[in-house]
């Protein structure tokens, strides 16, 4: 039987614990795992965020802590401490980069951890649109994919947005070979915009 001490040795308070990850690690059988977590959730040692996701709560001066949905979204669809497997897209990405002041009600993500072309889910009340990544996202190409998604999301007639991306690109050292591999999965207009803007020559 899994104990709270064992869980605390692996996970910090207020970080998402995915039963699927523990099952894949073959620590204990799936049934025993679910029973252990259910028992600890009933006693208050753990809290259930939503199906298959738990966390270790902390006592604070304002009461018991809760799990931030943003942490769950990041860990499940974007990256863990070692690997990147997703990127923000659409307004969420443009807002992150300061290219729009609009704060989207729905977060859009392209991720390796989605098999559907497009699907909407709720994570702790936060609506998220998931899209199967156009090409596998890795530590090596993650920043480049994010750049291409930003380029896909801007208004090409918006000079300020286009100039921002041009200047950002000059500050990077993106590989032309990685670009060529990624562009296969993107609309032809993205390559055309790279050429017409001159950004294509900033790849090395």
Coordinates of N, CA and C in Angstrom, one line a residue:
X1 N 0.8 -1.2 0.0 CA 0.0 0.0 0.0 C 0.9 1.2 0.0
X2 N 0.5 2.2 -0.8 CA 1.3 3.4 -0.9 C 0.9 4.3 0.3
X3 N 1.9 4.9 0.9 CA 1.7 5.8 2.1 C 2.0 7.3 1.7
X4 N 1.5 8.1 2.6 CA 1.7 9.6 2.4 C 3.2 9.9 2.4
X5 N 3.9 9.3 3.3 CA 5.4 9.5 3.4 C 6.0 9.2 2.1
X6 N 5.7 8.1 1.4 CA 6.2 7.8 0.1 C 5.9 8.8 -0.9
X7 N 4.6 9.3 -0.9 CA 4.2 10.3 -1.9 C 5.0 11.6 -1.7
X8 N 5.1 12.0 -0.4 CA 5.8 13.3 -0.1 C 7.3 13.2 -0.4
X9 N 7.8 12.0 -0.5 CA 9.2 11.9 -0.9 C 9.4 12.1 -2.4
X10 N 8.3 12.0 -3.2 CA 8.4 12.2 -4.6 C 7.8 13.5 -5.1
X11 N 6.8 14.1 -4.3 CA 6.1 15.2 -4.8 C 6.0 16.3 -3.8
X12 N 6.2 17.6 -4.2 CA 6.1 18.7 -3.3 C 4.6 19.1 -3.1
X13 N 4.3 19.8 -2.1 CA 2.9 20.3 -1.9 C 2.5 21.2 -3.0
X14 N 1.2 21.1 -3.4 CA 0.6 22.0 -4.4 C 1.2 21.7 -5.8
X15 N 1.6 20.5 -6.0 CA 2.0 20.1 -7.4 C 1.1 19.0 -7.8
X16 N 0.7 19.0 -9.1 CA -0.2 17.9 -9.5 C 0.4 16.5 -9.5
X17 N -0.3 15.6 -9.0 CA 0.1 14.2 -9.0 C -0.9 13.4 -9.9
X18 N -0.4 12.9 -11.0 CA -1.2 12.2 -12.0 C -1.1 10.7 -11.8
X19 N -2.3 10.1 -11.5 CA -2.3 8.6 -11.3 C -1.8 7.9 -12.5
X20 N -2.0 8.4 -13.7 CA -1.6 7.8 -14.9 C 0.0 7.7 -15.0
X21 N 0.7 8.7 -14.4 CA 2.1 8.6 -14.4 C 2.6 7.5 -13.4
X22 N 1.9 7.4 -12.3 CA 2.3 6.4 -11.3 C 2.0 5.0 -11.8
X23 N 0.9 4.9 -12.5 CA 0.6 3.6 -13.1 C 1.6 3.2 -14.2
X24 N 2.0 4.1 -15.0 CA 3.0 3.9 -16.0 C 4.4 3.5 -15.4
X25 N 4.6 4.0 -14.2 CA 5.9 3.7 -13.6 C 5.9 2.3 -12.9
X26 N 4.7 1.7 -12.9 CA 4.5 0.4 -12.3 C 4.9 0.3 -10.8
X27 N 4.6 1.4 -10.1 CA 5.0 1.4 -8.7 C 4.1 0.4 -7.9
X28 N 2.8 0.4 -8.1 CA 1.9 -0.6 -7.6 C 0.8 -0.8 -8.6
X29 N 0.0 -1.8 -8.5 CA -1.1 -2.0 -9.4 C -2.1 -0.9 -9.5
X30 N -2.7 -0.7 -10.6 CA -3.7 0.4 -10.8 C -4.8 0.4 -9.7
X31 N -5.4 -0.7 -9.4 CA -6.4 -0.8 -8.4 C -5.9 -0.4 -7.1
X32 N -4.8 -0.9 -6.7 CA -4.2 -0.6 -5.4 C -3.9 0.9 -5.3
X33 N -3.4 1.4 -6.4 CA -3.0 2.9 -6.4 C -4.3 3.7 -6.2
X34 N -5.3 3.4 -6.9 CA -6.5 4.2 -6.8 C -7.1 4.1 -5.4
X35 N -7.1 2.9 -4.8 CA -7.6 2.7 -3.5 C -6.8 3.5 -2.5
X36 N -5.5 3.5 -2.6 CA -4.7 4.3 -1.7 C -4.9 5.8 -1.8
X37 N -5.0 6.3 -3.0 CA -5.3 7.7 -3.1 C -6.7 8.1 -2.7
X38 N -7.7 7.2 -3.0 CA -9.0 7.5 -2.5 C -9.1 7.5 -1.0
X39 N -8.4 6.6 -0.3 CA -8.4 6.6 1.1 C -7.7 7.8 1.7
X40 N -6.6 8.3 1.1 CA -5.9 9.4 1.6 C -6.7 10.7 1.3
X41 N -7.5 10.7 0.3 CA -8.3 11.9 0.0 C -9.5 12.0 1.0
X42 N -10.0 10.9 1.4 CA -11.1 10.8 2.4 C -10.6 11.3 3.8
X43 N -9.3 11.0 4.1 CA -8.8 11.5 5.4 C -8.3 12.9 5.3
X44 N -8.2 13.5 4.1 CA -7.7 14.8 4.0 C -6.2 14.9 3.8
X45 N -5.5 13.8 3.8 CA -4.0 13.8 3.6 C -3.7 14.3 2.2
X46 N -4.6 13.9 1.2 CA -4.4 14.4 -0.1 C -5.8 15.1 -0.5
X47 N -5.7 15.9 -1.6 CA -6.9 16.5 -2.2 C -7.0 16.0 -3.6
X48 N -8.3 15.7 -4.0 CA -8.5 15.4 -5.4 C -8.9 16.6 -6.2
X49 N -8.1 16.9 -7.2 CA -8.3 18.1 -8.1 C -9.4 17.8 -9.1
X50 N -9.3 16.7 -9.8 CA -10.3 16.2 -10.6 C -9.9 14.7 -10.9
X51 N -10.7 14.0 -11.7 CA -10.5 12.6 -11.9 C -9.0 12.3 -12.3
X52 N -8.3 11.5 -11.5 CA -7.0 11.1 -11.8 C -5.9 12.0 -11.4
X53 N -6.3 13.2 -10.8 CA -5.3 14.2 -10.4 C -5.5 14.6 -9.0
X54 N -4.4 14.5 -8.2 CA -4.4 14.8 -6.8 C -3.3 15.7 -6.5
X55 N -3.3 16.2 -5.2 CA -2.1 17.1 -4.7 C -2.1 17.0 -3.2
X56 N -0.9 17.4 -2.7 CA -0.7 17.4 -1.2 C -1.0 18.9 -0.8
X57 N -2.0 19.1 0.0 CA -2.4 20.4 0.4 C -1.4 20.9 1.5
X58 N -1.4 22.3 1.7 CA -0.6 22.9 2.7 C -1.5 23.8 3.5
X59 N -1.2 23.9 4.8 CA -1.9 24.8 5.7 C -1.2 26.2 5.6
X60 N -2.0 27.2 5.3 CA -1.5 28.6 5.3 C -2.3 29.5 6.2
X61 N -1.8 30.7 6.3 CA -2.5 31.7 7.2 C -3.9 32.0 6.7
X62 N -4.1 31.7 5.4 CA -5.4 32.0 4.8 C -6.3 30.7 4.6
X63 N -5.8 29.6 5.2 CA -6.5 28.4 5.1 C -5.7 27.4 4.3
X64 N -6.4 26.3 3.9 CA -5.7 25.3 3.2 C -5.5 25.7 1.7
X65 N -4.3 25.4 1.2 CA -4.0 25.7 -0.2 C -4.8 24.9 -1.2
X66 N -4.8 25.4 -2.4 CA -5.5 24.7 -3.5 C -4.5 24.6 -4.7
X67 N -4.8 23.7 -5.6 CA -4.0 23.5 -6.7 C -4.3 24.5 -7.8
X68 N -3.3 25.1 -8.4 CA -3.6 26.1 -9.5 C -3.8 25.4 -10.8
X69 N -4.9 25.6 -11.5 CA -5.2 24.9 -12.7 C -4.1 25.1 -13.8
X70 N -3.4 26.3 -13.7 CA -2.3 26.6 -14.7 C -1.2 25.6 -14.5
X71 N -0.9 25.1 -13.3 CA 0.1 24.2 -13.0 C -0.3 22.8 -13.6
X72 N -1.5 22.5 -13.5 CA -2.0 21.2 -14.1 C -1.9 21.2 -15.6
X73 N -2.3 22.4 -16.2 CA -2.3 22.5 -17.6 C -0.9 22.4 -18.2
X74 N 0.0 23.1 -17.5 CA 1.4 23.1 -17.9 C 2.0 21.7 -17.9
X75 N 1.8 21.0 -16.7 CA 2.4 19.7 -16.5 C 1.7 18.7 -17.5
X76 N 0.5 18.8 -17.7 CA -0.2 17.8 -18.5 C 0.0 17.9 -20.0
X77 N 0.1 19.2 -20.5 CA 0.0 19.5 -21.9 C 1.2 20.2 -22.5
X78 N 2.0 20.9 -21.6 CA 3.1 21.7 -22.1 C 4.5 21.1 -21.8
X79 N 4.8 20.9 -20.5 CA 6.2 20.4 -20.2 C 6.2 20.0 -18.7
X80 N 7.2 19.1 -18.5 CA 7.5 18.8 -17.1 C 8.9 19.4 -16.8
X81 N 9.5 18.9 -15.8 CA 10.8 19.4 -15.4 C 11.9 19.1 -16.4
X82 N 11.7 18.1 -17.2 CA 12.7 17.7 -18.2 C 12.4 17.8 -19.6
X83 N 11.1 17.7 -20.0 CA 10.8 17.6 -21.4 C 9.7 18.6 -21.8
X84 N 9.8 19.2 -23.0 CA 8.7 20.0 -23.5 C 7.9 19.1 -24.5
X85 N 6.6 19.2 -24.4 CA 5.8 18.5 -25.4 C 4.6 19.3 -25.8
X86 N 4.6 20.6 -25.6 CA 3.4 21.4 -26.1 C 3.8 22.8 -26.1
X87 N 3.0 23.6 -26.8 CA 3.2 25.1 -26.8 C 1.8 25.7 -26.7
X88 N 1.7 26.9 -26.2 CA 0.5 27.8 -26.3 C 0.3 28.2 -27.7
X89 N -0.9 28.4 -28.1 CA -1.2 28.9 -29.5 C -2.2 30.0 -29.4
X90 N -2.5 30.6 -30.5 CA -3.6 31.6 -30.6 C -3.4 32.8 -29.6
X91 N -4.5 33.3 -29.1 CA -4.5 34.5 -28.3 C -3.6 34.3 -27.0
X92 N -3.7 33.1 -26.5 CA -2.9 32.8 -25.2 C -1.4 33.1 -25.5
X93 N -0.9 32.6 -26.6 CA 0.5 32.8 -27.0 C 0.8 34.3 -27.3
X94 N -0.1 34.9 -28.0 CA 0.2 36.3 -28.4 C 0.2 37.2 -27.1
X95 N -0.7 36.8 -26.1 CA -0.8 37.6 -24.9 C 0.5 37.3 -24.1
X96 N 1.0 36.1 -24.1 CA 2.2 35.7 -23.4 C 3.4 36.5 -23.9
X97 N 3.4 36.7 -25.2 CA 4.5 37.5 -25.9 C 4.3 39.0 -25.9
X98 N 3.2 39.4 -25.3 CA 2.9 40.9 -25.3 C 2.5 41.4 -26.7
X99 N 2.0 40.6 -27.5 CA 1.5 41.0 -28.9 C 0.0 41.4 -28.9
X100 N -0.6 41.1 -27.8 CA -2.0 41.6 -27.7 C -2.3 41.8 -26.2
X101 N -3.3 42.7 -25.9 CA -3.7 42.9 -24.5 C -4.9 42.0 -24.2
X102 N -5.4 41.4 -25.2 CA -6.6 40.5 -25.0 C -6.2 39.3 -24.1
X103 N -7.0 39.0 -23.1 CA -6.8 37.9 -22.2 C -7.9 36.8 -22.6
X104 N -7.5 35.8 -23.2 CA -8.5 34.8 -23.7 C -9.2 34.1 -22.6
X105 N -10.5 33.8 -22.8 CA -11.3 33.0 -21.8 C -10.9 31.5 -22.0
X106 N -10.5 31.2 -23.2 CA -10.2 29.8 -23.5 C -8.7 29.8 -24.0
X107 N -8.0 28.9 -23.3 CA -6.5 28.7 -23.6 C -6.4 27.7 -24.8
X108 N -5.6 28.0 -25.8 CA -5.4 27.1 -26.9 C -4.0 26.5 -26.8
X109 N -3.9 25.2 -27.0 CA -2.6 24.5 -26.8 C -2.4 23.5 -28.0
X110 N -1.2 23.5 -28.5 CA -0.8 22.4 -29.4 C 0.1 21.5 -28.6
X111 N -0.2 20.2 -28.6 CA 0.6 19.3 -27.7 C 0.7 17.9 -28.3
X112 N 1.8 17.2 -28.0 CA 2.0 15.8 -28.3 C 1.0 14.9 -27.6
X113 N 0.5 15.4 -26.4 CA -0.3 14.6 -25.6 C -1.8 14.7 -25.9
X114 N -2.1 14.9 -27.2 CA -3.5 14.9 -27.7 C -3.5 14.2 -29.0
X115 N -4.5 13.3 -29.1 CA -4.6 12.5 -30.4 C -5.6 13.0 -31.3
X116 N -6.5 13.9 -30.8 CA -7.6 14.5 -31.6 C -7.1 15.7 -32.3
X117 N -7.7 16.0 -33.5 CA -7.3 17.2 -34.2 C -7.7 18.4 -33.4
X118 N -8.8 18.4 -32.7 CA -9.2 19.5 -31.9 C -10.2 19.0 -30.9
X119 N -10.0 19.4 -29.6 CA -10.9 19.0 -28.6 C -10.9 20.0 -27.4
X120 N -12.0 20.3 -26.8 CA -12.1 21.2 -25.7 C -12.3 20.4 -24.4
X121 N -11.5 20.8 -23.4 CA -11.6 20.2 -22.1 C -11.7 21.3 -21.0
X122 N -12.1 20.9 -19.8 CA -12.1 21.8 -18.7 C -11.1 21.3 -17.7
X123 N -10.2 22.2 -17.2 CA -9.2 21.9 -16.2 C -9.4 22.8 -15.1
X124 N -10.0 22.3 -14.0 CA -10.3 23.1 -12.9 C -11.2 24.3 -13.2
X125 N -12.1 24.2 -14.1 CA -12.9 25.3 -14.5 C -12.4 26.1 -15.7
X126 N -11.1 25.9 -16.0 CA -10.5 26.7 -17.1 C -10.7 25.9 -18.4
X127 N -11.4 26.5 -19.4 CA -11.6 25.9 -20.7 C -10.3 25.9 -21.5
X128 N -10.0 24.7 -22.1 CA -8.7 24.6 -22.9 C -9.1 23.9 -24.2
X129 N -8.6 24.5 -25.3 CA -8.8 23.8 -26.6 C -7.4 23.1 -26.9
X130 N -7.5 21.8 -27.0 CA -6.3 21.0 -27.3 C -6.3 20.7 -28.8
X131 N -5.1 20.8 -29.4 CA -4.9 20.4 -30.8 C -3.7 19.4 -30.8
X132 N -3.9 18.4 -31.6 CA -2.7 17.5 -31.8 C -1.6 18.3 -32.5
X133 N -0.4 18.2 -32.0 CA 0.7 19.0 -32.6 C 0.9 18.7 -34.0
X134 N 1.2 19.7 -34.8 CA 1.4 19.5 -36.2 C 2.6 18.6 -36.5
X135 N 3.6 18.8 -35.7 CA 4.8 18.0 -35.7 C 5.3 17.8 -34.3
X136 N 5.9 16.6 -34.0 CA 6.3 16.4 -32.6 C 7.1 17.5 -32.0
X137 N 6.7 17.9 -30.8 CA 7.4 19.0 -30.1 C 8.4 18.4 -29.1
X138 N 9.6 19.0 -29.2 CA 10.7 18.4 -28.3 C 11.4 19.6 -27.7
X139 N 12.4 19.3 -26.8 CA 13.2 20.3 -26.2 C 14.0 21.0 -27.3
X140 N 14.4 20.3 -28.4 CA 15.2 20.9 -29.4 C 14.4 21.9 -30.3
X141 N 13.2 21.6 -30.6 CA 12.4 22.5 -31.5 C 11.3 23.2 -30.9
X142 N 11.1 23.1 -29.5 CA 10.0 23.7 -28.9 C 9.9 25.2 -29.1
X143 N 11.0 25.9 -28.9 CA 11.0 27.4 -29.1 C 10.7 27.8 -30.5
X144 N 11.2 27.0 -31.4 CA 10.9 27.3 -32.9 C 9.5 27.1 -33.2
X145 N 8.9 26.0 -32.7 CA 7.5 25.7 -32.9 C 6.6 26.8 -32.3
X146 N 7.0 27.3 -31.1 CA 6.3 28.4 -30.5 C 6.3 29.7 -31.5
X147 N 7.5 29.9 -32.0 CA 7.7 31.1 -33.0 C 6.7 30.9 -34.2
X148 N 6.7 29.7 -34.7 CA 5.9 29.4 -35.9 C 4.4 29.6 -35.6
X149 N 4.0 29.1 -34.4 CA 2.6 29.3 -34.0 C 2.3 30.7 -33.8
X150 N 3.2 31.5 -33.3 CA 3.0 33.0 -33.1 C 2.8 33.6 -34.5
X151 N 3.7 33.2 -35.5 CA 3.6 33.7 -36.8 C 2.3 33.3 -37.5
X152 N 1.8 32.1 -37.1 CA 0.5 31.7 -37.6 C -0.7 32.4 -37.1
X153 N -0.5 33.1 -35.9 CA -1.6 33.7 -35.2 C -1.7 35.2 -35.4
X154 N -0.6 35.8 -35.8 CA -0.7 37.3 -36.0 C -1.4 37.7 -37.2
X155 N -1.7 39.0 -37.2 CA -2.3 39.7 -38.4 C -1.1 40.1 -39.2
X156 N -0.8 39.6 -40.4 CA 0.3 39.9 -41.2 C 0.3 41.4 -41.6
X157 N -0.8 42.1 -41.5 CA -0.9 43.5 -41.8 C -0.5 44.4 -40.6
X158 N -0.4 43.7 -39.5 CA 0.0 44.5 -38.3 C 1.5 44.6 -38.2
X159 N 2.0 45.8 -38.6 CA 3.4 46.0 -38.7 C 4.1 45.8 -37.3
X160 N 3.5 46.3 -36.3 CA 4.1 46.2 -34.9 C 4.3 44.7 -34.5
X161 N 3.3 43.9 -34.8 CA 3.4 42.4 -34.5 C 4.5 41.8 -35.3
X162 N 4.5 42.1 -36.6 CA 5.5 41.5 -37.5 C 6.9 41.9 -37.2
X163 N 7.1 43.2 -36.8 CA 8.4 43.7 -36.4 C 8.9 43.0 -35.1
X164 N 8.0 42.8 -34.2 CA 8.3 42.1 -33.0 C 8.9 40.8 -33.3
X165 N 8.2 40.0 -34.1 CA 8.7 38.7 -34.5 C 10.0 38.7 -35.2
X166 N 10.2 39.7 -36.1 CA 11.4 39.8 -36.8 C 12.6 40.1 -35.8
X167 N 12.4 41.0 -34.9 CA 13.4 41.3 -33.9 C 13.7 40.1 -33.0
X168 N 12.6 39.4 -32.6 CA 12.8 38.2 -31.8 C 13.6 37.1 -32.5
X169 N 13.3 36.9 -33.8 CA 14.0 35.9 -34.6 C 15.5 36.3 -34.7
X170 N 15.9 37.5 -34.8 CA 17.3 37.9 -34.9 C 18.0 37.6 -33.6
X171 N 17.3 37.6 -32.5 CA 17.9 37.3 -31.2 C 18.1 35.8 -30.9
X172 N 17.6 35.0 -31.8 CA 17.7 33.5 -31.7 C 18.7 33.0 -32.7
X173 N 19.0 31.7 -32.6 CA 19.9 31.1 -33.6 C 19.2 29.8 -34.0
X174 N 18.0 30.0 -34.6 CA 17.2 28.8 -35.0 C 17.9 28.1 -36.2
X175 N 17.9 26.8 -36.2 CA 18.5 26.0 -37.2 C 17.6 26.0 -38.5
X176 N 18.2 26.2 -39.6 CA 17.4 26.1 -40.9 C 16.9 24.7 -41.2
X177 N 17.7 23.7 -40.8 CA 17.3 22.4 -41.0 C 16.1 22.0 -40.1
X178 N 16.1 22.5 -38.9 CA 14.9 22.3 -38.0 C 13.7 23.0 -38.6
X179 N 13.9 24.2 -39.1 CA 12.8 24.9 -39.7 C 12.2 24.1 -40.9
X180 N 13.1 23.6 -41.8 CA 12.6 22.9 -42.9 C 11.8 21.7 -42.5
X181 N 12.2 21.0 -41.5 CA 11.5 19.8 -41.0 C 10.1 20.2 -40.5
X182 N 10.0 21.4 -39.8 CA 8.8 21.8 -39.2 C 7.8 22.4 -40.2
X183 N 8.3 23.1 -41.2 CA 7.5 23.8 -42.2 C 6.6 22.8 -43.0
X184 N 7.1 21.6 -43.1 CA 6.3 20.6 -43.8 C 4.9 20.5 -43.3
X185 N 4.7 20.7 -42.0 CA 3.4 20.5 -41.3 C 2.6 21.8 -41.3
X186 N 3.2 22.9 -41.8 CA 2.5 24.2 -41.7 C 2.0 24.7 -43.1
X187 N 1.0 25.6 -43.1 CA 0.4 26.1 -44.3 C 1.5 26.8 -45.1
X188 N 1.4 26.8 -46.5 CA 2.4 27.4 -47.3 C 2.5 28.9 -47.1
X189 N 1.5 29.5 -46.6 CA 1.5 31.0 -46.4 C 2.6 31.3 -45.3
X190 N 2.9 30.4 -44.4 CA 3.9 30.7 -43.4 C 5.3 30.8 -44.0
X191 N 5.6 29.9 -44.9 CA 6.9 29.9 -45.6 C 6.9 31.2 -46.5
X192 N 5.8 31.5 -47.1 CA 5.8 32.7 -48.0 C 6.0 34.0 -47.1
X193 N 5.4 34.0 -45.9 CA 5.6 35.2 -45.1 C 7.1 35.3 -44.6
X194 N 7.7 34.2 -44.3 CA 9.1 34.2 -43.9 C 10.0 34.7 -45.0
X195 N 9.6 34.4 -46.3 CA 10.4 34.8 -47.4 C 10.2 36.3 -47.7
X196 N 8.9 36.7 -47.7 CA 8.5 38.1 -48.0 C 9.0 39.1 -47.0
X197 N 9.1 38.7 -45.7 CA 9.5 39.5 -44.6 C 11.0 39.5 -44.5
X198 N 11.7 38.6 -45.2 CA 13.1 38.5 -45.1 C 13.6 37.7 -43.8
X199 N 12.6 37.2 -43.0 CA 13.0 36.4 -41.8 C 13.7 35.1 -42.2
X200 N 13.4 34.6 -43.3 CA 14.0 33.3 -43.7 C 15.5 33.3 -43.7
X201 N 16.1 34.5 -43.9 CA 17.6 34.7 -43.9 C 18.2 34.7 -42.5
X202 N 17.3 34.8 -41.5 CA 17.8 34.8 -40.1 C 18.0 33.5 -39.5
X203 N 17.7 32.4 -40.3 CA 17.9 31.1 -39.8 C 19.3 30.6 -40.2
X204 N 19.9 29.8 -39.3 CA 21.3 29.5 -39.6 C 21.5 28.0 -39.9

